[in-house]
Short mmCIF file of C-alpha atoms in Angstrom, two decimals:
data_model
loop_
_atom_site.label_atom_id
_atom_site.label_comp_id
_atom_site.label_asym_id
_atom_site.label_seq_id
_atom_site.Cartn_x
_atom_site.Cartn_y
_atom_site.Cartn_z
CA MET A 1 12.17 11.30 -37.19
CA SER A 2 15.18 11.87 -35.48
CA ILE A 3 14.86 11.72 -32.15
CA ARG A 4 17.11 13.46 -29.47
CA CYS A 5 18.32 11.96 -25.91
CA ARG A 6 20.12 14.23 -23.57
CA SER A 7 20.99 13.50 -19.82
CA HIS A 8 20.87 16.00 -16.99
CA VAL A 9 21.78 16.30 -13.29
CA ARG A 10 20.73 18.83 -10.74
CA VAL A 11 20.63 18.55 -6.68
CA PHE A 12 17.26 18.36 -4.95
CA SER A 13 16.42 17.51 -1.15
CA ALA A 14 17.75 13.99 -1.57
CA GLY A 15 21.12 14.83 -3.33
CA GLU A 16 21.78 15.05 -7.40
CA VAL A 17 19.06 13.26 -9.37
CA HIS A 18 20.16 12.38 -13.16
CA TRP A 19 17.34 11.68 -15.77
CA GLU A 20 17.36 11.59 -19.44
CA GLU A 21 14.89 13.31 -21.79
CA TRP A 22 13.65 11.87 -25.11
CA SER A 23 12.29 14.90 -27.34
CA ALA A 24 11.72 15.06 -31.23
CA ALA A 25 14.38 17.16 -33.63
CA ARG A 26 10.89 18.75 -34.93
CA ASN A 27 8.32 18.87 -32.19
CA GLY A 28 4.79 18.37 -34.30
CA GLY A 29 3.14 16.92 -31.43
CA ALA A 30 2.05 20.30 -29.54
CA GLY A 31 -0.47 20.30 -26.78
CA LYS A 32 0.13 16.40 -25.91
CA ARG A 33 1.36 15.79 -22.37
CA PRO A 34 4.44 14.73 -21.05
CA VAL A 35 5.57 11.44 -20.34
CA VAL A 36 7.04 10.57 -16.80
CA LEU A 37 9.23 7.05 -16.81
CA VAL A 38 9.92 5.70 -13.29
CA HIS A 39 12.04 2.41 -13.44
CA GLY A 40 12.18 -0.31 -10.93
CA LEU A 41 14.01 -1.59 -8.19
CA SER A 42 18.08 -1.85 -8.75
CA ASP A 43 17.27 -0.43 -12.52
CA SER A 44 18.29 3.07 -14.00
CA CYS A 45 16.04 5.21 -16.72
CA ARG A 46 18.19 3.79 -19.04
CA THR A 47 15.81 0.43 -18.69
CA TRP A 48 13.16 3.38 -21.13
CA ASN A 49 15.56 3.51 -23.90
CA ARG A 50 13.48 0.72 -25.99
CA LEU A 51 10.08 2.59 -25.67
CA ALA A 52 10.88 6.41 -25.40
CA PRO A 53 12.07 7.29 -28.35
CA ALA A 54 8.48 5.71 -29.91
CA LEU A 55 6.79 7.99 -26.80
CA ALA A 56 8.70 10.85 -28.55
CA ALA A 57 8.20 10.13 -31.88
CA GLY A 58 4.92 11.44 -31.63
CA GLY A 59 5.84 14.79 -30.47
CA ARG A 60 6.12 14.14 -26.51
CA ARG A 61 8.51 14.93 -24.16
CA VAL A 62 9.48 11.83 -22.32
CA VAL A 63 11.62 12.13 -19.43
CA ALA A 64 13.40 9.37 -16.91
CA VAL A 65 14.72 9.65 -13.79
CA ASP A 66 17.15 7.70 -12.09
CA LEU A 67 15.63 7.77 -8.27
CA PRO A 68 18.10 8.29 -5.64
CA GLY A 69 20.15 5.01 -4.97
CA HIS A 70 20.08 3.98 -8.61
CA GLY A 71 21.82 4.95 -11.95
CA HIS A 72 23.47 7.94 -11.74
CA SER A 73 21.39 9.88 -9.10
CA ALA A 74 22.86 10.36 -5.18
CA ARG A 75 23.52 7.95 -2.67
CA PRO A 76 21.80 9.62 0.59
CA ASP A 77 21.01 8.50 3.55
CA ALA A 78 17.80 8.46 3.81
CA PRO A 79 14.55 5.74 4.34
CA TYR A 80 14.47 4.65 0.92
CA THR A 81 10.46 3.88 1.61
CA VAL A 82 8.34 4.04 -0.86
CA ALA A 83 6.24 7.81 0.35
CA TRP A 84 10.20 8.64 0.30
CA TYR A 85 10.76 7.93 -3.03
CA ALA A 86 7.29 9.07 -4.28
CA GLY A 87 8.50 12.57 -2.19
CA VAL A 88 11.75 12.87 -4.08
CA VAL A 89 10.27 12.08 -7.53
CA ALA A 90 7.22 14.72 -7.05
CA GLU A 91 9.65 17.67 -6.20
CA TRP A 92 11.62 16.53 -8.99
CA ILE A 93 8.52 16.44 -11.27
CA ARG A 94 7.70 20.23 -9.90
CA ALA A 95 11.26 21.48 -10.81
CA LEU A 96 10.87 20.54 -14.54
CA GLY A 97 7.21 22.63 -14.63
CA LEU A 98 5.07 19.47 -15.39
CA GLY A 99 1.23 20.36 -14.66
CA ASP A 100 -0.85 17.87 -16.54
CA PHE A 101 1.13 14.72 -17.48
CA ASP A 102 1.37 10.89 -17.96
CA LEU A 103 2.71 8.53 -15.64
CA ILE A 104 3.80 4.87 -16.13
CA GLY A 105 6.30 3.21 -13.14
CA HIS A 106 7.46 -0.38 -13.76
CA SER A 107 7.97 -3.16 -10.88
CA PHE A 108 8.76 -1.23 -7.89
CA GLY A 109 8.19 2.20 -9.56
CA GLY A 110 4.74 1.34 -10.37
CA SER A 111 4.28 1.70 -6.05
CA ILE A 112 6.25 4.89 -6.61
CA ALA A 113 3.85 6.14 -8.94
CA MET A 114 0.64 5.12 -7.72
CA CYS A 115 2.52 6.98 -4.58
CA VAL A 116 2.75 10.52 -6.23
CA ALA A 117 -0.74 9.97 -7.62
CA VAL A 118 -1.55 11.10 -4.25
CA GLU A 119 1.53 13.47 -3.91
CA ARG A 120 0.16 15.51 -7.54
CA PRO A 121 -3.18 14.83 -7.13
CA GLY A 122 -5.13 16.05 -10.96
CA ARG A 123 -1.77 16.61 -11.86
CA VAL A 124 -1.62 12.49 -13.77
CA HIS A 125 -3.63 12.35 -16.31
CA ARG A 126 -3.10 8.77 -16.97
CA LEU A 127 -0.94 6.54 -14.59
CA GLY A 128 0.28 3.09 -16.31
CA LEU A 129 1.42 0.58 -14.33
CA VAL A 130 4.00 -1.83 -16.07
CA ALA A 131 4.46 -5.41 -14.01
CA ALA A 132 4.10 -3.39 -10.79
CA GLY A 133 4.65 -3.51 -7.71
CA GLY A 134 1.87 -3.00 -5.05
CA ILE A 135 -1.00 -4.51 -6.54
CA GLY A 136 -0.53 -8.13 -5.01
CA SER A 137 1.11 -9.39 -1.94
CA GLU A 138 3.31 -12.09 -3.61
CA VAL A 139 6.96 -11.54 -4.62
CA ALA A 140 9.73 -13.51 -5.94
CA LEU A 141 10.84 -15.68 -2.43
CA PRO A 142 15.45 -14.53 -3.08
CA LEU A 143 13.40 -10.56 -2.73
CA ARG A 144 11.35 -11.66 0.61
CA PHE A 145 14.71 -13.69 1.26
CA ALA A 146 16.88 -10.32 1.25
CA ALA A 147 14.63 -8.24 2.57
CA VAL A 148 14.43 -10.08 5.66
CA THR A 149 18.02 -10.65 6.63
CA GLY A 150 19.34 -7.31 5.58
CA LEU A 151 22.02 -8.90 4.47
CA LEU A 152 22.68 -6.47 1.24
CA GLU A 153 23.45 -3.90 3.34
CA LEU A 154 26.73 -5.75 3.62
CA ALA A 155 27.79 -6.30 0.53
CA VAL A 156 31.14 -4.90 -0.91
CA PRO A 157 30.09 -2.57 -4.18
CA VAL A 158 32.32 -5.17 -6.30
CA LEU A 159 29.41 -7.72 -5.14
CA MET A 160 26.63 -5.72 -5.99
CA GLY A 161 28.35 -5.27 -9.66
CA VAL A 162 28.37 -8.74 -9.85
CA GLY A 163 25.67 -9.86 -8.64
CA THR A 164 23.94 -7.20 -10.74
CA HIS A 165 25.39 -8.51 -13.78
CA ALA A 166 24.54 -12.59 -13.40
CA GLY A 167 20.92 -11.33 -12.25
CA MET A 168 19.76 -9.57 -15.32
CA LEU A 169 21.62 -12.81 -17.12
CA VAL A 170 18.44 -14.46 -15.26
CA LEU A 171 15.72 -12.02 -15.32
CA GLY A 172 16.00 -11.85 -19.07
CA GLY A 173 14.78 -8.20 -20.14
CA ASN A 174 16.77 -8.04 -23.75
CA PHE A 175 19.38 -6.17 -22.22
CA ASN A 176 22.60 -6.13 -24.31
CA ALA A 177 26.20 -6.40 -22.98
CA ASP A 178 26.79 -2.92 -23.00
CA GLU A 179 23.68 -2.32 -20.73
CA ARG A 180 24.52 -4.79 -18.75
CA ARG A 181 27.57 -3.27 -18.18
CA HIS A 182 26.21 0.40 -17.39
CA LEU A 183 24.45 -1.15 -14.70
CA ALA A 184 26.72 -3.54 -12.90
CA ARG A 185 28.76 -0.23 -13.04
CA VAL A 186 26.41 1.87 -11.63
CA ASN A 187 25.08 -0.87 -8.96
CA ALA A 188 29.26 -1.26 -7.92
CA ARG A 189 28.74 2.40 -7.02
CA PRO A 190 28.88 2.84 -2.87
CA GLY A 191 25.49 3.43 -1.04
CA THR A 192 23.75 1.29 -3.71
CA ALA A 193 23.78 -1.96 -1.52
CA ARG A 194 22.15 0.27 1.80
CA ALA A 195 19.80 2.05 -0.71
CA LEU A 196 18.79 -1.15 -1.84
CA SER A 197 19.02 -3.00 1.16
CA ARG A 198 16.28 -0.53 2.91
CA THR A 199 14.22 0.07 0.35
CA LEU A 200 13.52 -4.13 0.30
CA ARG A 201 13.39 -4.37 3.88
CA HIS A 202 10.18 -1.29 3.82
CA ALA A 203 8.32 -2.70 0.83
CA ILE A 204 8.68 -6.54 1.70
CA ASP A 205 8.42 -8.87 4.40
CA LEU A 206 8.26 -12.80 4.71
CA ARG A 207 4.61 -12.63 3.66
CA GLY A 208 5.54 -10.62 0.31
CA GLN A 209 4.46 -7.01 -0.32
CA ARG A 210 3.59 -5.08 2.41
CA GLU A 211 1.53 -2.20 0.63
CA HIS A 212 -0.88 -2.22 -1.83
CA LEU A 213 -2.70 -0.08 -3.93
CA MET A 214 -5.66 0.29 -2.12
CA ASP A 215 -4.00 1.17 1.20
CA ILE A 216 -3.92 4.85 -0.81
CA ALA A 217 -6.58 4.52 -3.18
CA HIS A 218 -8.73 6.09 -1.04
CA ARG A 219 -6.56 9.06 -0.66
CA ILE A 220 -6.95 9.71 -4.10
CA PRO A 221 -9.54 12.49 -4.86
CA GLU A 222 -10.23 11.31 -8.49
CA ILE A 223 -8.31 8.12 -9.65
CA PRO A 224 -6.70 8.99 -12.68
CA PRO A 225 -7.22 6.37 -16.06
CA LEU A 226 -5.56 3.44 -15.20
CA ALA A 227 -3.84 0.75 -17.84
CA VAL A 228 -1.95 -2.08 -16.49
CA TYR A 229 0.67 -3.89 -18.82
CA TRP A 230 2.27 -7.37 -17.30
CA GLY A 231 4.44 -10.45 -19.20
CA ASP A 232 3.20 -13.82 -18.75
CA ARG A 233 6.27 -15.29 -18.00
CA ASP A 234 6.73 -12.90 -14.93
CA PRO A 235 9.33 -14.73 -11.98
CA VAL A 236 9.45 -11.70 -10.04
CA LEU A 237 5.89 -10.58 -9.66
CA PRO A 238 2.86 -12.84 -10.39
CA VAL A 239 1.04 -12.01 -14.20
CA ARG A 240 -2.30 -13.08 -12.05
CA HIS A 241 -1.92 -9.62 -10.25
CA ALA A 242 -2.89 -8.17 -13.64
CA ALA A 243 -6.20 -10.22 -13.64
CA ASP A 244 -6.59 -9.35 -9.69
CA ILE A 245 -6.67 -5.34 -9.83
CA ASP A 246 -10.52 -6.37 -11.08
CA ARG A 247 -11.32 -7.23 -7.75
CA TYR A 248 -10.17 -3.56 -6.83
CA LEU A 249 -11.51 -1.19 -9.42
CA GLU A 250 -13.93 -1.41 -12.24
CA GLY A 251 -12.47 0.45 -15.73
CA VAL A 252 -8.68 -0.63 -15.46
CA ALA A 253 -7.27 -1.12 -19.12
CA VAL A 254 -5.24 -4.81 -18.20
CA ARG A 255 -3.09 -6.12 -20.96
CA ARG A 256 -1.30 -9.34 -21.06
CA TYR A 257 1.89 -10.47 -22.97
CA ALA A 258 2.25 -14.43 -23.88
CA LYS A 259 6.23 -14.55 -24.80
CA ALA A 260 7.16 -11.03 -22.11
CA GLY A 261 9.09 -11.67 -18.68
CA HIS A 262 9.75 -8.88 -15.85
CA TYR A 263 10.10 -6.11 -18.73
CA PRO A 264 7.18 -5.58 -21.05
CA HIS A 265 8.33 -2.28 -22.03
CA ARG A 266 11.58 -4.50 -23.15
CA GLU A 267 10.63 -7.73 -24.33
CA ALA A 268 7.30 -7.05 -25.56
CA VAL A 269 8.02 -2.99 -27.19
CA ALA A 270 6.49 -3.92 -30.27
CA ASP A 271 3.18 -5.05 -28.84
CA LEU A 272 3.73 -2.48 -25.45
CA THR A 273 4.14 0.41 -27.74
CA PRO A 274 0.52 0.99 -29.82
CA ASP A 275 -1.48 -0.41 -26.42
CA LEU A 276 0.15 2.47 -24.55
CA LEU A 277 0.11 4.80 -27.19
CA ARG A 278 -3.76 4.46 -27.62
CA PHE A 279 -4.60 4.46 -23.50
CA LEU A 280 -2.45 7.88 -23.53
CA ASP A 281 -4.11 9.54 -26.73
CA GLU A 282 -7.63 8.05 -26.37
CA PRO A 283 -10.81 9.21 -24.31
CA ARG A 284 -11.09 7.04 -21.05
CA PRO A 285 -13.35 7.20 -18.24
CA ALA A 286 -11.41 7.02 -14.44
CA PRO A 287 -11.90 3.90 -12.70
CA ARG A 288 -13.98 3.76 -9.80
CA LEU A 289 -13.41 1.68 -6.36
CA ARG A 290 -15.45 -1.77 -5.93
CA ALA A 291 -17.83 -1.45 -2.73
CA GLY A 292 -16.08 -2.82 0.15
CA ALA A 293 -12.55 -3.46 -1.69
CA ARG A 294 -9.33 -3.61 0.55
CA ALA A 295 -6.16 -4.24 0.57
CA PRO A 296 -5.10 -7.79 1.20
CA ARG A 297 -3.11 -7.19 4.34
CA ALA A 298 -5.74 -4.23 5.31
CA ALA A 299 -6.61 -6.40 8.59
CA VAL A 300 -2.88 -6.23 9.79
CA ALA A 301 -1.11 -3.64 11.26
CA PRO A 302 1.77 -2.09 10.39
CA GLN A 303 4.77 -3.45 11.18
CA ALA A 304 7.30 -1.05 12.62
CA SER A 305 10.11 0.35 10.60
CA PRO A 306 12.52 -1.93 10.36
CA ARG A 307 15.15 1.04 9.82
CA TRP A 308 14.75 2.37 13.30
CA GLN A 309 12.81 0.04 14.87
CA PRO A 310 13.27 -3.98 16.07
CA TRP A 311 12.85 -7.03 13.29
CA ALA A 312 9.58 -8.68 12.99
CA ASP A 313 11.91 -11.59 12.10
CA ALA A 314 14.82 -11.32 14.26
CA PRO A 315 15.11 -14.68 14.33
CA VAL A 316 15.62 -15.08 10.85
CA ARG A 317 17.52 -12.23 10.22
CA GLN A 318 19.90 -13.55 13.62
CA TRP A 319 20.48 -16.72 11.10
CA ALA A 320 21.65 -15.17 8.32
CA THR A 321 23.62 -12.68 9.68
CA ARG A 322 25.54 -15.55 11.77
CA THR A 323 25.75 -17.64 8.52
CA LEU A 324 26.36 -15.77 5.74
CA SER A 325 27.32 -12.45 6.71
CA PRO A 326 31.34 -13.62 6.94
CA LEU A 327 30.89 -13.98 2.88
CA LEU A 328 29.60 -10.38 2.35
CA ARG A 329 32.06 -8.34 4.44
CA GLN A 330 34.75 -7.11 3.33
CA THR A 331 38.51 -7.52 3.49
CA PRO A 332 40.51 -5.10 5.40
CA GLU A 333 41.74 -4.84 1.69
CA GLN A 334 38.90 -4.63 -0.33
CA ASP A 335 38.05 -1.44 2.78
CA ALA A 336 41.13 0.55 1.11
CA ASP A 337 39.68 -0.43 -1.88
CA HIS A 338 36.33 0.81 -1.58
CA SER A 339 36.02 3.08 1.16
CA ALA A 340 34.01 6.14 0.73
CA SER A 341 33.45 9.16 2.64
CA PRO A 342 29.52 10.78 2.82
CA ALA A 343 30.54 13.31 0.31
CA ASP A 344 31.51 10.07 -2.05
CA LEU A 345 27.93 8.85 -1.72
CA GLY A 346 26.41 11.68 -3.53
CA SER A 347 29.21 12.95 -5.83
CA ARG A 348 28.68 14.31 -8.87
CA PRO A 349 28.09 11.24 -11.59
CA PRO A 350 30.55 11.58 -14.99
CA PRO A 351 28.94 12.86 -17.73
CA VAL A 352 26.67 9.75 -19.14
CA PRO A 353 26.05 9.92 -22.84
CA CYS A 354 22.08 8.64 -23.66
#
């Protein structure tokens, strides 16, 4: 069956949003719910290019967004909190005219997907979380350090591109050379470092992830059927989070993949695809909150927003800024090469093939 992939760009409250859509040339799956895919931090909608065609082959409409600050979407001067991202995604979903749909999020996109379920109660029919943030507290130490120091906001665009390329080689994900070059190129766009820095600073501190599924679960009138997928070799978010969800919710489907890391939708696609299709197609009961379950950090008062308030981890940030920022700051020559006006940060990206 022939699967078509088309790129789209449209202006929303956060500026231009780019997405890709996969569909079968001859749609034999009338009545099947569309699937919305949300990528993770410092990634793009192309992360789904191995899974999306398989979902579309059954006749589904499959759409994958480039989050603001990522891919070919705009880089607005925005807070970049989970709730802000979720509001943009919900606005985009409304504009697409999607009523009843299935929602799948990877990594940080999983946190956004959970928040969208609050924004669109009753509309999210199935919720799939792939190595998702917001199920536990632990997260890789480099992300904690980057979040606390805020140094990413000082990084020059070219350094963002180089760092992306190196990070993909370390984290795996079965990205080929073209895919690595694409992600390095879009992450080198002006405004990406600011978006990534603010996202991290709101989502993570030295102790790990600030927000948890249980912080918002009570706000969902009915939690949709939920499945969790994880790689046993995940170096970013530990696989034990997949088992931990049973401490909070009853009736969640959990699948682990022994040879996958942080990208099961790319590294274990042959195993994940049939698991996911069964979850999307077969009747499943809604999960139930366990009595007395609450987020690991529920007893801790929320910290002030680091975007507008003084840093709680100021000593660490001051040390890192004093020691490392000279390595990240642009020289006058680099400033001339990579300067951008506010209009540039949200400018229309060039047409991109799927």
